[in-house]
PDB file of C-alpha atoms in Angstrom:
ATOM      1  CA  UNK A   1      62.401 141.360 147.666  1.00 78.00           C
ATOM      2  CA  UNK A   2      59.388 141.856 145.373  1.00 91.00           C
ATOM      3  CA  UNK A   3      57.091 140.942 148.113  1.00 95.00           C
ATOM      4  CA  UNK A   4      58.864 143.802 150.044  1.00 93.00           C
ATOM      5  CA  UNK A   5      58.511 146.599 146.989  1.00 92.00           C
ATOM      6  CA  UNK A   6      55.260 145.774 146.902  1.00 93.00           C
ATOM      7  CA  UNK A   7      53.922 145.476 150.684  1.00 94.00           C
ATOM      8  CA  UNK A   8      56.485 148.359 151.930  1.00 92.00           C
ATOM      9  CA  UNK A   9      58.347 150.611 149.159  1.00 88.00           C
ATOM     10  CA  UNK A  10      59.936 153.571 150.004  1.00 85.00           C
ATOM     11  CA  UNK A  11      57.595 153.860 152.864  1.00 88.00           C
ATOM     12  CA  UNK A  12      57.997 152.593 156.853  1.00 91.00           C
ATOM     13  CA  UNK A  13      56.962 149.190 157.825  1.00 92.00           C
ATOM     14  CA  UNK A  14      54.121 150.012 159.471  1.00 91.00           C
ATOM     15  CA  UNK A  15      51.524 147.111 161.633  1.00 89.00           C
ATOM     16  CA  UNK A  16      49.318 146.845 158.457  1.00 90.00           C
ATOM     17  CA  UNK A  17      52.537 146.095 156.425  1.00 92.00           C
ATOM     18  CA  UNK A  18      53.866 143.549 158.771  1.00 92.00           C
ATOM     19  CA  UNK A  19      50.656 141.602 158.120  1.00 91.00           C
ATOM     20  CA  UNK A  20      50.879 141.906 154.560  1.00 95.00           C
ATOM     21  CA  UNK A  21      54.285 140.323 154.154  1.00 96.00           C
ATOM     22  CA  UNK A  22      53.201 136.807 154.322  1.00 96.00           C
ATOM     23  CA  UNK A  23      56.353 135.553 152.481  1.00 97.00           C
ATOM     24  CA  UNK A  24      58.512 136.755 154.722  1.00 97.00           C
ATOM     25  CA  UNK A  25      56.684 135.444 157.890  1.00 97.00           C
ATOM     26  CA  UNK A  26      57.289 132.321 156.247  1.00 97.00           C
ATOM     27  CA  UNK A  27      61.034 132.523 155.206  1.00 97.00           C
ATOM     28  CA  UNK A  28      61.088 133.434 159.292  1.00 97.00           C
ATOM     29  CA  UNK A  29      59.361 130.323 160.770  1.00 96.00           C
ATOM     30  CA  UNK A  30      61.645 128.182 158.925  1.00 96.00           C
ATOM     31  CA  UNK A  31      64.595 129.690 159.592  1.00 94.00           C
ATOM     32  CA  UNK A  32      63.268 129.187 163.319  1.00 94.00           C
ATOM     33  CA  UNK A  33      62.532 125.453 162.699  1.00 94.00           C
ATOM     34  CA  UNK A  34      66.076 124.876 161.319  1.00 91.00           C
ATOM     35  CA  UNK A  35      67.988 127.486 163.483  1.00 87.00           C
ATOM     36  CA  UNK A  36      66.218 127.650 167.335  1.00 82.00           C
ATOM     37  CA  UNK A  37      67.173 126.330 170.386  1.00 83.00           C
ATOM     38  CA  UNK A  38      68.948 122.449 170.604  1.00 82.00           C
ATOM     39  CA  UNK A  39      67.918 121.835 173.914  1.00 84.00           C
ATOM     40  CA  UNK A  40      65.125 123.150 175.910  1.00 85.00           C
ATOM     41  CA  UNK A  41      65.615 121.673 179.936  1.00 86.00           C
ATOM     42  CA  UNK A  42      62.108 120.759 180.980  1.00 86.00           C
ATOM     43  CA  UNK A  43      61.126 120.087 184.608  1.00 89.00           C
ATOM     44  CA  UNK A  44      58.761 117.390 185.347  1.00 90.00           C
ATOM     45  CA  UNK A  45      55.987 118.676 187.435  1.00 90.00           C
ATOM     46  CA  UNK A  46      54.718 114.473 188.366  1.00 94.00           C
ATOM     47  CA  UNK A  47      55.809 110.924 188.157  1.00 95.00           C
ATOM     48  CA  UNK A  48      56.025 110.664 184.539  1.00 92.00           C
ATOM     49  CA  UNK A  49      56.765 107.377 182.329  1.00 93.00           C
ATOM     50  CA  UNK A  50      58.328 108.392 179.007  1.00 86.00           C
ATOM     51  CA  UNK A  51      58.813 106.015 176.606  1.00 89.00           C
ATOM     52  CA  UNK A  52      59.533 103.184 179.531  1.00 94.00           C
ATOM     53  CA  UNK A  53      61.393 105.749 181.639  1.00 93.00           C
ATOM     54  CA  UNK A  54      60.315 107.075 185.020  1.00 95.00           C
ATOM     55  CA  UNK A  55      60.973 110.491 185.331  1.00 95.00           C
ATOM     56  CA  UNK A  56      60.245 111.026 189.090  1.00 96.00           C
ATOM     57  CA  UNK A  57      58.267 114.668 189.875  1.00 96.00           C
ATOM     58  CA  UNK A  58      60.899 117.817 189.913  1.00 95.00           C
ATOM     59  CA  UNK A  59      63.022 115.380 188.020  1.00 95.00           C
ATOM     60  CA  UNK A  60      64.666 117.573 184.657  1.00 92.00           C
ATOM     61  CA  UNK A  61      65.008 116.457 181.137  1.00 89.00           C
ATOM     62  CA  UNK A  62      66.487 117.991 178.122  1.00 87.00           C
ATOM     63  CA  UNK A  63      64.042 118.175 175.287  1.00 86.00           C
ATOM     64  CA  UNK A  64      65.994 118.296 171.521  1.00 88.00           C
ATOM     65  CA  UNK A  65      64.040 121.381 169.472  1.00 89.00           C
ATOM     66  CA  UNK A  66      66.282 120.389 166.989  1.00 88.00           C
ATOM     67  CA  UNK A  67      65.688 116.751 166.353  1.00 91.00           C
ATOM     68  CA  UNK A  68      61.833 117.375 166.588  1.00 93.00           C
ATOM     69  CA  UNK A  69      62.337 120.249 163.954  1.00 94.00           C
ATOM     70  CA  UNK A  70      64.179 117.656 161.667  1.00 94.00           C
ATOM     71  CA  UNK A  71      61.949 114.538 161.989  1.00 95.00           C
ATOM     72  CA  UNK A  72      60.819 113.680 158.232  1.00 94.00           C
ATOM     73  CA  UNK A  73      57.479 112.620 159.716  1.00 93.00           C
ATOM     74  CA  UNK A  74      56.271 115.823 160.512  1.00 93.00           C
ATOM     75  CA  UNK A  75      58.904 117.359 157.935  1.00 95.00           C
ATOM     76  CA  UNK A  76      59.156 115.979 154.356  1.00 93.00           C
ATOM     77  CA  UNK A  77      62.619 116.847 153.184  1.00 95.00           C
ATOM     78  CA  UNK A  78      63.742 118.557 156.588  1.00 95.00           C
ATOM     79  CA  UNK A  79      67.482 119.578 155.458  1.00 92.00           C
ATOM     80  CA  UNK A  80      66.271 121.287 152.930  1.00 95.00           C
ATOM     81  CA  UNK A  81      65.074 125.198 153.690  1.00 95.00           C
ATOM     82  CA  UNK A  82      61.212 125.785 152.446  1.00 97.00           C
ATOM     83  CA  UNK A  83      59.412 128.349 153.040  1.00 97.00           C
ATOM     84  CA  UNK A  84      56.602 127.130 151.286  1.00 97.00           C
ATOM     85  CA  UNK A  85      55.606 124.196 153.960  1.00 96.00           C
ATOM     86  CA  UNK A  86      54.484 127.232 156.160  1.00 97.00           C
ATOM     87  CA  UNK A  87      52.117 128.266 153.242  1.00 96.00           C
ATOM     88  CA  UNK A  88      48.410 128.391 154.043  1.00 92.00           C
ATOM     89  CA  UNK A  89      47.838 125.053 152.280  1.00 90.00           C
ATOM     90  CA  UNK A  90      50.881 123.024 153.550  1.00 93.00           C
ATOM     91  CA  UNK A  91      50.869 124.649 156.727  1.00 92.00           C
ATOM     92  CA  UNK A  92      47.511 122.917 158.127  1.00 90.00           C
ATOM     93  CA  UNK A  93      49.051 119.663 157.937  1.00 90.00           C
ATOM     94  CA  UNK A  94      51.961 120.752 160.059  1.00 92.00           C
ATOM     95  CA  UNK A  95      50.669 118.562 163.099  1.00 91.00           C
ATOM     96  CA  UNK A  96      49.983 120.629 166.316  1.00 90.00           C
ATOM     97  CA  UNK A  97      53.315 120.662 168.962  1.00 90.00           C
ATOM     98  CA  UNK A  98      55.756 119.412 166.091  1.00 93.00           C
ATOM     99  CA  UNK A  99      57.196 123.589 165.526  1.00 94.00           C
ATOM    100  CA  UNK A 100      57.867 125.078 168.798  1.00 92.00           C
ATOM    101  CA  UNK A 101      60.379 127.717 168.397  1.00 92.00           C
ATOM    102  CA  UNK A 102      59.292 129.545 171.305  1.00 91.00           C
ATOM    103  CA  UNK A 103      59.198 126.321 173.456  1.00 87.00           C
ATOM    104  CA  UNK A 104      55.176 125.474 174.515  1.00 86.00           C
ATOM    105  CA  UNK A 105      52.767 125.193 177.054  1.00 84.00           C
ATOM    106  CA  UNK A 106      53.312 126.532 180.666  1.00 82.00           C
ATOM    107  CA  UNK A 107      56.876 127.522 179.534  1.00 81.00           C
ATOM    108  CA  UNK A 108      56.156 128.872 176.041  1.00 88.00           C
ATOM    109  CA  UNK A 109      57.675 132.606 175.665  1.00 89.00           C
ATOM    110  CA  UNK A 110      54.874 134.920 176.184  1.00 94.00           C
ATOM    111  CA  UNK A 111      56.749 137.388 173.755  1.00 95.00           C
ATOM    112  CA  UNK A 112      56.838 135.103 170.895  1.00 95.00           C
ATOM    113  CA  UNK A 113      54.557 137.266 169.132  1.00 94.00           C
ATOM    114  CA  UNK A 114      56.366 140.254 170.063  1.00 95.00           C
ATOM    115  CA  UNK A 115      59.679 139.062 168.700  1.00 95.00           C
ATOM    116  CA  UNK A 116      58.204 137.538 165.559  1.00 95.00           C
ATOM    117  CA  UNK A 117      56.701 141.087 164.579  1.00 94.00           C
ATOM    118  CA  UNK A 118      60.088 142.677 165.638  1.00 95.00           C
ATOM    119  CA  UNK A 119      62.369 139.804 163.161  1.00 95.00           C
ATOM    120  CA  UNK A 120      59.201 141.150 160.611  1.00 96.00           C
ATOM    121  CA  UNK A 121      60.213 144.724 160.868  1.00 96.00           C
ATOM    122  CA  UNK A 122      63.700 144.335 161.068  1.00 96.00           C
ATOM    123  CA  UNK A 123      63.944 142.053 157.912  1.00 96.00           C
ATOM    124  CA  UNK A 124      61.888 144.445 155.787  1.00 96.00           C
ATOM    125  CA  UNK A 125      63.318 147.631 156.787  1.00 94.00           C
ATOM    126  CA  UNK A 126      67.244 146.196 156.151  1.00 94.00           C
ATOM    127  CA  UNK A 127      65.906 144.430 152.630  1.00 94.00           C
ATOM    128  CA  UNK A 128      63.321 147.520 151.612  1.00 93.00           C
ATOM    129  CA  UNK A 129      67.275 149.112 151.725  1.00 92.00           C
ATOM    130  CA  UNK A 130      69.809 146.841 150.753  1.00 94.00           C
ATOM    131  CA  UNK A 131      70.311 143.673 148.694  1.00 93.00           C
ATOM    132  CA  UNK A 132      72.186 141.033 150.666  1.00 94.00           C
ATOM    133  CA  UNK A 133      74.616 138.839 148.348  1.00 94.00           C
ATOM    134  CA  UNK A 134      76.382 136.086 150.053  1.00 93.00           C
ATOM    135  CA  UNK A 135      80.431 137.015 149.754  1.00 94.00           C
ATOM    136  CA  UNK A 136      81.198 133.615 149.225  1.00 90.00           C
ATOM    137  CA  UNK A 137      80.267 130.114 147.147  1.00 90.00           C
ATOM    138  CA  UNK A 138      80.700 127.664 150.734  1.00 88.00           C
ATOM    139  CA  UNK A 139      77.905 125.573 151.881  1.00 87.00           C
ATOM    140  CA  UNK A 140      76.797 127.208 155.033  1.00 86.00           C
ATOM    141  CA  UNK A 141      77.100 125.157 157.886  1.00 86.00           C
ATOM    142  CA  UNK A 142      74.860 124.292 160.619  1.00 83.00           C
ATOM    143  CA  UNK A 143      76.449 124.352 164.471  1.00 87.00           C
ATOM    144  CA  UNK A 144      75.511 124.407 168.037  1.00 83.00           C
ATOM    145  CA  UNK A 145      76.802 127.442 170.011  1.00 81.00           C
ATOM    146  CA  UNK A 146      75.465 126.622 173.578  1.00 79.00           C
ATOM    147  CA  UNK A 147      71.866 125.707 173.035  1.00 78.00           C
ATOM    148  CA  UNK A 148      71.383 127.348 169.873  1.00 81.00           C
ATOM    149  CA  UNK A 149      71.832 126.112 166.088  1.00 81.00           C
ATOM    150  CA  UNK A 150      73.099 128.879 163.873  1.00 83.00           C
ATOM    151  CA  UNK A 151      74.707 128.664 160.888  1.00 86.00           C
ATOM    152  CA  UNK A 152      78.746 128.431 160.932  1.00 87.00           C
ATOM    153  CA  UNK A 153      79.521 131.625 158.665  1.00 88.00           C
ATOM    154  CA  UNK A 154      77.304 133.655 156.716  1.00 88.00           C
ATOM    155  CA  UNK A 155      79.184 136.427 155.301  1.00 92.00           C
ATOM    156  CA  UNK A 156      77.068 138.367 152.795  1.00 93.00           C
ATOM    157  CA  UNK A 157      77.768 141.491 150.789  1.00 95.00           C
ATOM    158  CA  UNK A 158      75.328 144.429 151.477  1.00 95.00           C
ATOM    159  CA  UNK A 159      74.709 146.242 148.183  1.00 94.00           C
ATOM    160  CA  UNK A 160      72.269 149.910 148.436  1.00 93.00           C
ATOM    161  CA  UNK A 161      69.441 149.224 146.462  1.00 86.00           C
ATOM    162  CA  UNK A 162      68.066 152.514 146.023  1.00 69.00           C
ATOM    163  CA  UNK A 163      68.935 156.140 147.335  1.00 60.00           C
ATOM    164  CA  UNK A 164      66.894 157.262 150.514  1.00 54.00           C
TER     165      UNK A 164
END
């Protein structure tokens, strides 16, 4: 929250805020690298060999967000949540395609940038306001709910943090 009092106060979160609160675009791109979508279906537009298997043209295959989120060779330490590896520094060595939240290419969301401002604003407004305290001492769980990995539970207690 002290990047918060800092970047927004008591005021709005305005467009020059939301660039300022670097932190917090960070603490969102990895909870979209351990939380996004499962499976993504792709559609092969040609004859494709993957990996020794023919995927004939219009032919559809399910690609797994999730286990290229979690592979240690683009991720060191993938279970564990840091914020940090999106970091100016760390983040160049991120390799290219390996963090696809918004899925890529022809079929990438073309409101990713949109929605990641939006989670930006959100997050500051509710924390420039309240403290969020988890209500409980259990391990949060990671499941799949459709295509989606959320956590299992996450109840939190929402404490005022200063009049308005």
């Amino acid at each position: 929250c002290e990047e918060i009092d800092a970047v927004v106060g008591d005021g709005p979160v305005t467009e020059d805020r939301v660039r300022s609160l670097e932190y917090l675009h960070r603490v969102i791109q990895e909870t979209l690298r351990r939380h996004g979508a499962f499976l993504v279906p792709w559609q092969a537009e040609d004859d494709v060999d993957l990996a020794g298997v023919r995927i004939p043209a219009g032919g559809i295959i399910g690609i797994s967000l999730y286990a290229l989120h979690y592979d240690d060779r683009s991720f060191a330490d993938p279970d564990r949540f840091d914020p940090d590896r999106w970091a100016p520094g760390r983040a160049a060595a991120i390799a290219r395609g390996t963090h696809i939240p918004f899925s890529a290419g022809k079929r990438k969301c073309p409101g990713d940038l949109f929605a990641l401002a939006e989670l930006v604003v959100q997050v500051a407004t509710i924390l420039s306001r309240f403290r969020l305290v988890p209500a409980s001492a259990e391990p949060v769980r990671a499941v799949v709910l459709g295509v989606v990995v959320r956590p299992d539970a996450l109840p939190m207690k929402v404490i005022a943090r200063r009049p308005r």
